[in-house]
CSV table of C-alpha atoms and ligand atoms in Angstrom, one decimal:
chain,number,residue,atom,x,y,z
A,1,MET,CA,46.1,-6.3,-107.2
A,2,ILE,CA,46.7,-2.7,-106.3
A,3,ASP,CA,49.9,-2.1,-104.5
A,4,LEU,CA,48.3,-0.2,-101.6
A,5,LYS,CA,51.5,-0.1,-99.5
A,6,ASN,CA,53.3,2.2,-102.0
A,7,LEU,CA,50.3,4.1,-103.1
A,8,THR,CA,50.1,7.9,-102.9
A,9,ILE,CA,47.3,10.3,-103.7
A,10,LYS,CA,49.0,11.5,-106.9
A,11,LYS,CA,49.7,7.9,-108.0
A,12,ALA,CA,46.1,6.8,-107.4
A,13,HIS,CA,44.8,9.8,-109.2
A,14,GLU,CA,47.0,9.0,-112.3
A,15,ASP,CA,46.1,5.3,-112.2
A,16,ILE,CA,42.4,6.0,-112.1
A,17,LYS,CA,42.6,8.6,-114.8
A,18,SER,CA,44.6,6.3,-117.1
A,19,GLY,CA,42.0,3.5,-116.5
A,20,LYS,CA,44.5,1.2,-114.7
A,21,TYR,CA,41.7,0.6,-112.1
A,22,SER,CA,38.6,2.5,-111.1
A,23,ALA,CA,37.8,4.4,-108.0
A,24,VAL,CA,35.4,1.6,-107.1
A,25,ASP,CA,38.3,-0.9,-107.4
A,26,LEU,CA,40.4,1.2,-105.2
A,27,THR,CA,37.8,1.5,-102.5
A,28,LYS,CA,37.1,-2.2,-102.7
A,29,ALA,CA,40.7,-3.0,-102.2
A,30,TYR,CA,40.8,-0.9,-99.0
A,31,LEU,CA,37.5,-2.5,-97.8
A,32,GLU,CA,39.1,-5.9,-98.2
A,33,GLU,CA,42.1,-4.9,-96.1
A,34,ILE,CA,39.8,-3.5,-93.4
A,35,LYS,CA,37.8,-6.7,-93.3
A,36,LYS,CA,41.0,-8.6,-92.7
A,37,LYS,CA,42.7,-6.3,-90.3
A,38,ASN,CA,40.2,-4.2,-88.4
A,39,PRO,CA,38.9,-6.9,-86.1
A,40,GLU,CA,42.4,-7.0,-84.6
A,41,ILE,CA,43.5,-3.4,-85.0
A,42,ASN,CA,40.2,-1.6,-84.2
A,43,ALA,CA,41.1,1.4,-86.2
A,44,TYR,CA,37.5,1.9,-87.5
A,45,LEU,CA,34.5,2.3,-85.2
A,46,GLU,CA,32.3,2.1,-88.3
A,47,VAL,CA,32.8,1.4,-91.9
A,48,PHE,CA,30.3,3.2,-94.1
A,49,LYS,CA,28.0,1.0,-96.1
A,50,ASP,CA,27.8,3.4,-99.0
A,51,ALA,CA,31.6,3.7,-99.5
A,52,GLU,CA,31.4,1.9,-102.9
A,53,GLU,CA,28.5,4.1,-104.0
A,54,GLN,CA,30.6,7.2,-103.2
A,55,ALA,CA,33.4,5.7,-105.3
A,56,GLN,CA,30.9,5.1,-108.1
A,57,ALA,CA,30.1,8.8,-108.1
A,58,ALA,CA,33.8,9.5,-108.2
A,59,ASP,CA,34.2,7.3,-111.3
A,60,THR,CA,31.4,9.2,-113.0
A,61,ARG,CA,33.3,12.4,-112.3
A,62,PHE,CA,36.5,10.9,-113.8
A,63,LYS,CA,34.6,9.9,-116.9
A,64,ALA,CA,33.2,13.4,-117.2
A,65,GLY,CA,36.7,14.8,-117.1
A,66,ALA,CA,35.9,16.7,-113.9
A,67,ALA,CA,38.1,14.8,-111.4
A,68,THR,CA,40.5,16.6,-109.1
A,69,LEU,CA,43.4,15.2,-107.2
A,70,LEU,CA,41.2,14.0,-104.3
A,71,THR,CA,38.3,12.6,-106.4
A,72,GLY,CA,37.9,8.9,-105.4
A,73,ILE,CA,40.6,9.0,-102.7
A,74,PRO,CA,39.5,6.9,-99.7
A,75,PHE,CA,39.6,8.9,-96.4
A,76,ALA,CA,39.3,7.8,-92.8
A,77,ILE,CA,37.7,10.4,-90.6
A,78,LYS,CA,38.1,10.8,-86.8
A,79,ASP,CA,35.0,10.3,-84.8
A,80,ASN,CA,34.9,13.9,-83.6
A,81,ILE,CA,34.4,15.4,-87.1
A,82,LEU,CA,30.8,15.7,-88.3
A,83,ILE,CA,29.6,14.2,-91.5
A,84,LYS,CA,25.9,15.0,-92.1
A,85,GLY,CA,23.5,12.2,-91.3
A,86,ARG,CA,26.2,9.9,-90.0
A,87,ARG,CA,27.0,8.8,-86.4
A,88,ALA,CA,29.7,10.9,-84.7
A,89,GLY,CA,30.5,10.3,-81.1
A,90,SER,CA,34.1,11.3,-80.1
A,91,ALA,CA,34.3,7.6,-79.0
A,92,SER,CA,32.2,8.5,-76.0
A,93,LYS,CA,29.2,6.7,-74.5
A,94,ILE,CA,27.5,10.1,-73.8
A,95,LEU,CA,27.1,10.6,-77.6
A,96,GLU,CA,25.8,7.1,-78.3
A,97,ASN,CA,23.3,7.3,-81.2
A,98,TYR,CA,24.1,10.9,-82.0
A,99,HIS,CA,23.8,11.6,-85.8
A,100,ALA,CA,25.4,14.8,-87.2
A,101,THR,CA,23.0,17.3,-88.5
A,102,TYR,CA,25.5,19.1,-90.7
A,103,ASP,CA,28.9,18.7,-92.4
A,104,ALA,CA,32.0,20.1,-90.9
A,105,THR,CA,33.6,22.7,-93.2
A,106,VAL,CA,36.5,20.3,-93.9
A,107,ILE,CA,34.1,17.6,-94.9
A,108,GLU,CA,32.2,19.9,-97.1
A,109,LYS,CA,35.5,20.8,-98.8
A,110,LEU,CA,36.4,17.2,-99.3
A,111,LYS,CA,33.0,16.3,-100.6
A,112,ARG,CA,33.3,19.1,-103.2
A,113,GLU,CA,36.5,17.3,-104.4
A,114,GLY,CA,34.7,14.0,-104.6
A,115,ALA,CA,36.7,12.2,-101.8
A,116,VAL,CA,35.3,8.9,-100.6
A,117,PHE,CA,34.6,8.5,-96.8
A,118,ILE,CA,35.4,5.0,-95.8
A,119,GLY,CA,34.5,5.2,-92.2
A,120,ARG,CA,34.9,6.9,-88.8
A,121,THR,CA,37.9,6.1,-86.6
A,122,ASN,CA,38.6,5.4,-83.0
A,123,MET,CA,40.1,7.9,-80.7
A,124,ASP,CA,40.6,8.8,-77.0
A,125,GLU,CA,37.2,9.9,-75.7
A,126,PHE,CA,36.7,13.6,-76.7
A,127,ALA,CA,40.4,13.6,-77.9
A,128,MET,CA,41.8,13.3,-74.4
A,129,GLY,CA,44.7,11.0,-74.3
A,130,GLY,CA,47.7,9.7,-76.2
A,131,SER,CA,46.9,6.1,-76.8
A,132,THR,CA,43.1,5.6,-77.6
A,133,GLU,CA,43.0,3.6,-74.3
A,134,ASN,CA,40.5,6.3,-73.2
A,135,SER,CA,38.0,5.3,-76.0
A,136,ALA,CA,34.7,3.8,-74.8
A,137,TYR,CA,35.1,1.3,-77.6
A,138,GLY,CA,38.4,-0.4,-76.9
A,139,VAL,CA,42.0,0.4,-77.8
A,140,THR,CA,43.4,0.7,-81.3
A,141,LYS,CA,46.4,-1.5,-81.8
A,142,ASN,CA,49.6,-0.4,-83.6
A,143,PRO,CA,49.8,-2.2,-87.0
A,144,TYR,CA,53.6,-2.4,-86.6
A,145,ASP,CA,53.3,-4.3,-83.3
A,146,THR,CA,49.9,-5.2,-82.0
A,147,GLU,CA,51.0,-5.3,-78.4
A,148,ARG,CA,51.5,-1.6,-78.6
A,149,VAL,CA,49.3,1.5,-78.9
A,150,ALA,CA,48.9,3.4,-82.2
A,151,GLY,CA,49.1,6.6,-80.3
A,152,GLY,CA,46.4,9.1,-79.7
A,153,SER,CA,44.1,10.7,-79.5
A,154,SER,CA,43.7,10.2,-83.3
A,155,GLY,CA,45.1,6.7,-83.1
A,156,GLY,CA,42.3,5.2,-85.2
A,157,SER,CA,43.0,7.5,-88.2
A,158,ALA,CA,46.8,6.7,-88.0
A,159,ALA,CA,46.3,3.0,-87.7
A,160,ALA,CA,43.7,3.0,-90.6
A,161,LEU,CA,46.4,4.4,-92.8
A,162,ALA,CA,49.2,2.2,-91.5
A,163,MET,CA,47.2,-1.0,-92.0
A,164,ASP,CA,46.3,0.1,-95.6
A,165,GLY,CA,42.7,0.7,-94.6
A,166,ALA,CA,42.6,4.2,-96.2
A,167,LEU,CA,44.9,6.3,-98.4
A,168,ALA,CA,44.4,9.5,-96.3
A,169,ALA,CA,42.9,10.5,-93.0
A,170,LEU,CA,41.8,13.4,-90.9
A,171,GLY,CA,42.5,13.9,-87.3
A,172,SER,CA,42.4,16.7,-84.7
A,173,ASP,CA,45.3,18.0,-82.8
A,174,THR,CA,45.0,19.9,-79.5
A,175,GLY,CA,48.3,18.9,-78.0
A,176,GLY,CA,49.8,16.5,-80.4
A,177,SER,CA,46.9,14.2,-81.3
A,178,ILE,CA,47.9,14.1,-85.0
A,179,ARG,CA,51.7,14.2,-84.7
A,180,GLN,CA,52.2,11.6,-82.0
A,181,PRO,CA,50.1,8.9,-83.6
A,182,ALA,CA,51.7,9.8,-87.0
A,183,SER,CA,55.1,9.2,-85.5
A,184,PHE,CA,54.0,5.9,-83.9
A,185,CYS,CA,52.6,4.7,-87.2
A,186,GLY,CA,55.3,5.8,-89.6
A,187,LEU,CA,53.2,8.6,-91.2
A,188,VAL,CA,53.2,12.3,-92.0
A,189,GLY,CA,51.0,14.3,-89.7
A,190,LEU,CA,50.3,18.0,-89.8
A,191,LYS,CA,49.0,20.4,-87.2
A,192,ALA,CA,48.6,23.6,-89.2
A,193,THR,CA,48.8,27.2,-88.0
A,194,TYR,CA,46.0,28.0,-85.5
A,195,GLY,CA,43.2,29.4,-87.7
A,196,ALA,CA,44.4,27.9,-91.0
A,197,VAL,CA,41.8,25.2,-91.0
A,198,SER,CA,38.2,25.8,-89.9
A,199,ARG,CA,37.1,24.1,-86.7
A,200,ASN,CA,33.5,24.3,-87.6
A,201,GLY,CA,32.1,20.8,-87.2
A,202,VAL,CA,34.8,19.4,-85.0
A,203,MET,CA,33.7,18.6,-81.5
A,204,ALA,CA,35.6,21.2,-79.4
A,205,MET,CA,38.2,20.1,-76.8
A,206,GLY,CA,40.4,23.1,-76.2
A,207,SER,CA,39.1,25.8,-78.5
A,208,SER,CA,42.2,28.0,-78.4
A,209,LEU,CA,44.4,24.9,-79.3
A,210,ASP,CA,42.3,22.7,-81.6
A,211,GLN,CA,43.2,22.2,-85.3
A,212,ILE,CA,41.9,19.6,-87.8
A,213,GLY,CA,44.7,18.2,-89.9
A,214,PRO,CA,45.8,15.5,-92.3
A,215,PHE,CA,47.5,12.1,-91.9
A,216,ALA,CA,49.2,11.0,-95.1
A,217,LYS,CA,52.0,8.7,-96.3
A,218,THR,CA,54.0,11.5,-97.9
A,219,VAL,CA,54.5,15.2,-97.3
A,220,THR,CA,53.2,15.8,-100.8
A,221,ASP,CA,49.9,14.1,-99.9
A,222,ALA,CA,49.7,16.0,-96.6
A,223,GLU,CA,50.2,19.2,-98.6
A,224,ILE,CA,47.5,18.4,-101.1
A,225,ILE,CA,45.0,17.7,-98.3
A,226,PHE,CA,46.0,20.8,-96.4
A,227,ASN,CA,45.6,23.0,-99.4
A,228,THR,CA,42.1,21.6,-99.8
A,229,ILE,CA,40.8,22.0,-96.3
A,230,LYS,CA,42.4,25.3,-95.3
A,231,GLY,CA,40.9,28.7,-95.7
A,232,ASN,CA,38.9,31.4,-94.2
A,233,ASP,CA,35.4,30.3,-93.0
A,234,SER,CA,32.6,32.6,-91.8
A,235,LEU,CA,31.5,29.7,-89.5
A,236,ASP,CA,34.8,29.9,-87.5
A,237,SER,CA,35.8,33.4,-86.6
A,238,THR,CA,39.3,32.4,-85.7
A,239,THR,CA,40.2,31.3,-89.3
A,240,ILE,CA,42.7,33.5,-91.1
A,241,SER,CA,42.7,34.6,-94.7
A,242,ASP,CA,44.2,32.6,-97.5
A,243,THR,CA,46.6,35.4,-98.4
A,244,THR,CA,48.7,34.5,-95.4
A,245,TYR,CA,49.9,31.6,-97.4
A,246,LYS,CA,50.7,33.2,-100.6
A,247,THR,CA,54.2,34.6,-100.3
A,248,LYS,CA,56.1,32.1,-98.1
A,249,LYS,CA,57.6,29.7,-100.7
A,250,THR,CA,61.4,30.0,-100.9
A,251,ASP,CA,64.2,28.4,-102.8
A,252,LYS,CA,66.9,29.2,-100.4
A,253,LYS,CA,68.5,26.6,-98.2
A,254,LEU,CA,66.9,26.8,-94.8
A,255,THR,CA,68.3,27.1,-91.3
A,256,ILE,CA,67.3,24.6,-88.7
A,257,GLY,CA,67.4,25.4,-85.0
A,258,ILE,CA,67.9,22.8,-82.4
A,259,PRO,CA,66.8,23.5,-78.8
A,260,LYS,CA,69.8,21.6,-77.4
A,261,ALA,CA,69.2,22.4,-73.7
A,262,PHE,CA,65.7,21.0,-73.9
A,263,LEU,CA,66.9,17.7,-75.3
A,264,LYS,CA,69.3,16.9,-72.5
A,265,GLY,CA,66.9,15.3,-70.1
A,266,ASP,CA,67.2,11.6,-69.3
A,267,GLY,CA,63.5,11.1,-70.1
A,268,ILE,CA,64.3,10.6,-73.8
A,269,ASN,CA,64.7,7.2,-75.2
A,270,LYS,CA,68.2,6.5,-76.6
A,271,ASP,CA,67.1,5.2,-80.0
A,272,VAL,CA,65.0,8.4,-80.3
A,273,LEU,CA,68.1,10.5,-79.5
A,274,LYS,CA,70.3,8.6,-81.9
A,275,ASN,CA,67.8,8.8,-84.7
A,276,PHE,CA,67.4,12.5,-84.0
A,277,GLU,CA,71.2,13.1,-84.3
A,278,GLU,CA,71.2,11.1,-87.6
A,279,SER,CA,68.3,13.2,-88.8
A,280,ILE,CA,70.3,16.4,-88.1
A,281,GLU,CA,73.3,14.9,-90.1
A,282,ASN,CA,70.9,14.1,-93.0
A,283,PHE,CA,69.7,17.7,-93.0
A,284,LYS,CA,73.4,18.9,-93.0
A,285,LYS,CA,74.1,16.7,-96.0
A,286,LEU,CA,71.1,18.2,-97.8
A,287,GLY,CA,72.8,21.6,-97.3
A,288,TYR,CA,70.8,22.9,-94.3
A,289,GLU,CA,72.5,25.1,-91.8
A,290,ILE,CA,72.1,23.8,-88.2
A,291,LYS,CA,72.1,26.2,-85.3
A,292,ASP,CA,71.5,25.9,-81.5
A,293,VAL,CA,68.5,27.9,-80.3
A,294,GLU,CA,67.5,29.0,-76.8
A,295,LEU,CA,63.9,28.5,-75.7
A,296,PRO,CA,64.3,29.5,-72.1
A,297,ASN,CA,60.8,28.8,-70.9
A,298,ILE,CA,60.0,25.8,-73.0
A,299,ALA,CA,60.0,23.5,-70.0
A,300,TYR,CA,56.8,25.2,-68.8
A,301,SER,CA,54.9,24.2,-71.9
A,302,LEU,CA,53.6,21.0,-70.6
A,303,PRO,CA,52.3,22.4,-67.2
A,304,VAL,CA,50.9,25.4,-69.0
A,305,TYR,CA,49.1,23.1,-71.5
A,306,TYR,CA,47.7,21.0,-68.7
A,307,VAL,CA,46.2,24.1,-67.1
A,308,ILE,CA,44.8,25.8,-70.1
A,309,MET,CA,43.5,22.7,-71.9
A,310,PRO,CA,41.4,21.3,-68.9
A,311,ALA,CA,40.0,24.7,-68.3
A,312,GLU,CA,38.7,24.9,-71.9
A,313,VAL,CA,37.6,21.2,-71.7
A,314,SER,CA,35.5,21.8,-68.7
A,315,SER,CA,33.7,24.7,-70.4
A,316,ASN,CA,33.4,23.0,-73.8
A,317,LEU,CA,32.0,19.7,-72.4
A,318,SER,CA,29.4,21.4,-70.2
A,319,ARG,CA,27.1,21.2,-73.3
A,320,PHE,CA,26.8,17.4,-73.0
A,321,ASP,CA,23.9,17.1,-70.7
A,322,GLY,CA,21.9,14.2,-72.1
A,323,VAL,CA,18.8,16.4,-72.7
A,324,ARG,CA,18.6,16.1,-76.5
A,325,PHE,CA,21.4,13.9,-77.7
A,326,GLY,CA,22.9,10.6,-76.8
A,327,LEU,CA,22.7,9.0,-73.4
A,328,HIS,CA,20.1,10.1,-70.9
A,329,LYS,CA,19.8,8.9,-67.3
A,330,ASP,CA,17.0,9.9,-65.0
A,331,GLY,CA,17.8,11.3,-61.6
A,332,LYS,CA,15.6,12.7,-58.7
A,333,ASP,CA,15.2,16.1,-60.5
A,334,GLY,CA,16.6,18.1,-63.4
A,335,ILE,CA,20.0,18.8,-61.8
A,336,ASP,CA,20.3,15.2,-60.7
A,337,ASP,CA,19.6,14.1,-64.3
A,338,TYR,CA,22.8,15.9,-65.3
A,339,PHE,CA,24.8,14.2,-62.6
A,340,GLU,CA,23.5,10.8,-63.5
A,341,THR,CA,24.0,11.3,-67.3
A,342,ARG,CA,27.4,12.8,-67.1
A,343,GLY,CA,28.6,10.4,-64.5
A,344,ALA,CA,27.6,7.4,-66.6
A,345,GLY,CA,28.4,8.9,-70.0
A,346,PHE,CA,31.9,10.2,-69.5
A,347,GLY,CA,34.9,8.0,-68.9
A,348,LYS,CA,37.4,8.4,-66.2
A,349,GLU,CA,39.9,10.7,-68.0
A,350,VAL,CA,37.2,13.0,-69.3
A,351,ARG,CA,35.8,13.3,-65.7
A,352,ARG,CA,39.3,14.0,-64.4
A,353,ARG,CA,39.9,16.8,-66.8
A,354,VAL,CA,36.4,18.4,-66.3
A,355,LEU,CA,37.1,18.3,-62.5
A,356,LEU,CA,40.6,19.8,-62.9
A,357,GLY,CA,39.3,22.5,-65.3
A,358,THR,CA,36.4,23.4,-63.1
A,359,TYR,CA,38.8,23.8,-60.2
A,360,ILE,CA,41.2,25.9,-62.2
A,361,LEU,CA,38.4,28.2,-63.3
A,362,SER,CA,36.8,28.6,-59.9
A,363,SER,CA,37.1,32.0,-58.2
A,364,GLY,CA,40.3,32.5,-56.4
A,365,TYR,CA,42.1,29.8,-58.5
A,366,TYR,CA,41.4,31.5,-61.8
A,367,ASP,CA,44.2,34.1,-61.2
A,368,ALA,CA,46.5,31.7,-59.6
A,369,TYR,CA,46.4,29.1,-62.3
A,370,TYR,CA,44.5,30.1,-65.5
A,371,ASN,CA,45.8,33.7,-65.8
A,372,ARG,CA,49.4,32.7,-64.9
A,373,ALA,CA,49.3,29.9,-67.5
A,374,ASN,CA,48.0,32.3,-70.1
A,375,ALA,CA,50.8,34.8,-69.2
A,376,LEU,CA,53.4,32.0,-69.6
A,377,ARG,CA,51.8,31.0,-72.9
A,378,ARG,CA,52.5,34.4,-74.2
A,379,VAL,CA,56.2,34.3,-72.9
A,380,ILE,CA,56.7,30.8,-74.6
A,381,THR,CA,55.3,32.2,-77.8
A,382,SER,CA,57.6,35.2,-77.8
A,383,ASP,CA,60.6,32.9,-77.0
A,384,PHE,CA,59.8,31.0,-80.2
A,385,GLU,CA,59.3,34.3,-82.2
A,386,THR,CA,62.8,35.4,-81.0
A,387,ALA,CA,64.3,32.1,-82.1
A,388,PHE,CA,62.7,32.3,-85.5
A,389,LYS,CA,64.6,35.6,-86.1
A,390,THR,CA,67.7,33.4,-86.7
A,391,VAL,CA,66.3,30.1,-87.9
A,392,ASP,CA,63.5,29.0,-90.3
A,393,ILE,CA,62.6,25.7,-88.6
A,394,ILE,CA,62.9,24.3,-85.2
A,395,LEU,CA,63.6,20.6,-85.0
A,396,THR,CA,62.9,18.1,-82.1
A,397,PRO,CA,61.9,14.5,-81.9
A,398,THR,CA,58.0,14.2,-82.1
A,399,THR,CA,57.8,11.9,-79.0
A,400,PRO,CA,60.2,11.0,-76.2
A,401,ALA,CA,60.0,7.3,-77.1
A,402,PRO,CA,58.5,5.0,-79.8
A,403,ALA,CA,55.0,3.5,-79.3
A,404,PHE,CA,54.6,2.1,-75.8
A,405,LYS,CA,52.9,-1.1,-74.7
A,406,ILE,CA,49.1,-1.2,-74.3
A,407,GLY,CA,48.4,-0.8,-70.6
A,408,GLU,CA,51.9,0.6,-69.8
A,409,LYS,CA,50.9,4.2,-68.9
A,410,ILE,CA,47.1,4.0,-68.5
A,411,SER,CA,47.2,4.0,-64.7
A,412,ASP,CA,49.8,6.8,-64.5
A,413,PRO,CA,48.3,10.0,-66.0
A,414,VAL,CA,51.5,12.0,-65.5
A,415,ALA,CA,53.5,9.4,-67.5
A,416,MET,CA,50.9,9.7,-70.2
A,417,TYR,CA,50.9,13.5,-70.2
A,418,LEU,CA,54.7,13.4,-70.5
A,419,GLU,CA,54.2,11.9,-74.0
A,420,ASP,CA,53.2,15.4,-75.1
A,421,ILE,CA,56.3,17.2,-74.1
A,422,PHE,CA,57.4,18.1,-77.6
A,423,THR,CA,54.0,18.5,-79.2
A,424,VAL,CA,52.1,20.9,-77.0
A,425,THR,CA,54.2,23.9,-77.7
A,426,ALA,CA,52.9,24.3,-81.3
A,427,ASN,CA,49.3,24.3,-80.0
A,428,LEU,CA,50.2,26.9,-77.3
A,429,THR,CA,52.0,29.2,-79.7
A,430,GLY,CA,49.6,28.5,-82.6
A,431,MET,CA,52.5,27.7,-84.9
A,432,PRO,CA,52.4,25.0,-87.6
A,433,ALA,CA,54.2,21.7,-86.9
A,434,ILE,CA,54.6,18.5,-88.9
A,435,SER,CA,55.8,15.1,-87.9
A,436,ILE,CA,57.6,13.1,-90.5
A,437,PRO,CA,58.9,9.5,-90.4
A,438,SER,CA,62.6,9.5,-89.6
A,439,GLY,CA,63.6,5.9,-89.1
A,440,VAL,CA,62.9,2.9,-86.8
A,441,SER,CA,63.7,1.5,-83.4
A,442,GLY,CA,63.5,-2.2,-84.1
A,443,LYS,CA,60.2,-2.6,-85.9
A,444,LEU,CA,58.7,0.6,-84.4
A,445,PRO,CA,58.6,3.8,-86.5
A,446,LEU,CA,60.1,7.0,-85.2
A,447,GLY,CA,59.3,10.6,-86.2
A,448,ILE,CA,60.9,14.0,-86.1
A,449,GLN,CA,58.9,17.2,-85.6
A,450,MET,CA,59.5,20.5,-87.4
A,451,THR,CA,57.9,23.7,-86.3
A,452,ALA,CA,57.8,27.0,-88.2
A,453,LEU,CA,56.5,30.5,-87.7
A,454,HIS,CA,52.7,31.2,-88.2
A,455,GLY,CA,51.6,30.7,-91.8
A,456,ASN,CA,54.9,29.0,-92.8
A,457,GLU,CA,53.6,25.5,-93.7
A,458,ALA,CA,55.4,25.9,-97.0
A,459,LEU,CA,58.7,25.7,-95.3
A,460,LEU,CA,57.7,22.5,-93.4
A,461,PHE,CA,56.6,20.9,-96.7
A,462,LYS,CA,59.8,21.9,-98.5
A,463,ALA,CA,62.1,20.6,-95.7
A,464,GLY,CA,59.9,17.5,-95.3
A,465,LYS,CA,60.0,16.6,-99.0
A,466,GLU,CA,63.7,17.2,-99.2
A,467,PHE,CA,64.3,15.0,-96.1
A,468,LEU,CA,62.2,12.2,-97.4
A,469,LYS,CA,63.5,12.6,-100.9
A,470,GLU,CA,60.0,13.0,-102.4
B,501,LIG,N1,47.7,13.8,-75.6
B,501,LIG,C1,47.3,15.1,-75.4
B,501,LIG,C2,46.2,15.2,-74.4
B,501,LIG,O1,45.9,14.1,-73.8
B,501,LIG,C3,46.8,15.7,-76.7
B,501,LIG,C4,45.4,15.5,-77.1
B,501,LIG,C5,45.0,16.1,-78.4
B,501,LIG,O2,45.8,16.6,-79.1
B,501,LIG,N2,43.7,16.0,-78.7
B,501,LIG,O3,45.6,16.2,-74.1
């Protein structure tokens, strides 16, 4: 029996290398867990039939002495990331039966290392939501408490890991979709610097906000995955050069900033606040200096995000017209075909955001909403840049409360949007942010979020490892 609960990428690599078990054994062990747990948890939309074959190829590579750290490591992949020849649908009816015609750059990179793809995971439709309740294929339940959500939108990837249905996973994060489910499921989740990881082959939600990133059980594992998937890519012109990441490692004790004024609201759960205070004490014990920081405009982050994001959503999703791929419904004429197809293929939340975004971008409102939101986005970013002159990391809780009950927020979009209060800023500013497990509220995991200046993932990894004593 492989102890999946305590397994990490490094440990699995050493075990396979020393012949303790094979990559095939490892994949089989995960497939066993999936068989037992997925019918209830609904983390996977599809488990790939050739997973064992992929693991066999990994074993061959081990035997040839050509294995790297990710060879034979079982990955769960969010349903909006393309793997050539396989179904990919962003958990939407409109992409039913769509098969990817190419590999996303991140997938190509993982394939090069010989990673094993176990299956594709559930999500909120087109990554819009914080609970997977917007999936066309049912909700993903939280393995820690099946009456609760696993978070979203990458809830399937998080739950897959938390139920021991994979050793690592990829998600996408436009406003918190990796970090929030990571915190709900007791995992590490990273949203890297905008442009660090190629977006080629991820279905776009908000193109100026989207990043693909890892879910892992340890910061060390998240770092291994990040180092593999990052890098300049000619297929995504917003990617930045690798040299950005060369010089940032440091041995000095870091300074952590706390935006105290932002944490005063009564919307934050008291266990979350208590755990946050304890986490600060832990950092102090580790020798970190703690400082108060001012982020005067941070309260505008959420409204700014909920203007910019739907504007980009409405434009990105206009390509789904049912002409070539997925669902198609006939109408009276060509235009009517679109109405019929999009009306039937998109769920309620997607339609809400497309409508909102179209309104925001329409003439007369463009200046009033979109341009003003963009101006504020710049102001929020410069507030952060100013704060980072005196601190290395800014610390907040990842979410205002632990995992909520299934059904609790689904009929109240604003309550659902408030989930994202701490996470959207990193997407607006383009700065890297990581959520790490920081404790529990009853049986529910809690997480804290650390943000750093562009290109400073190394600081997040260092502080994260020290905090978790890795
Ligand atoms: N919960 C946020 C939203 O609904 C974040 C989504 C995301 O990061 N993909 O927009």
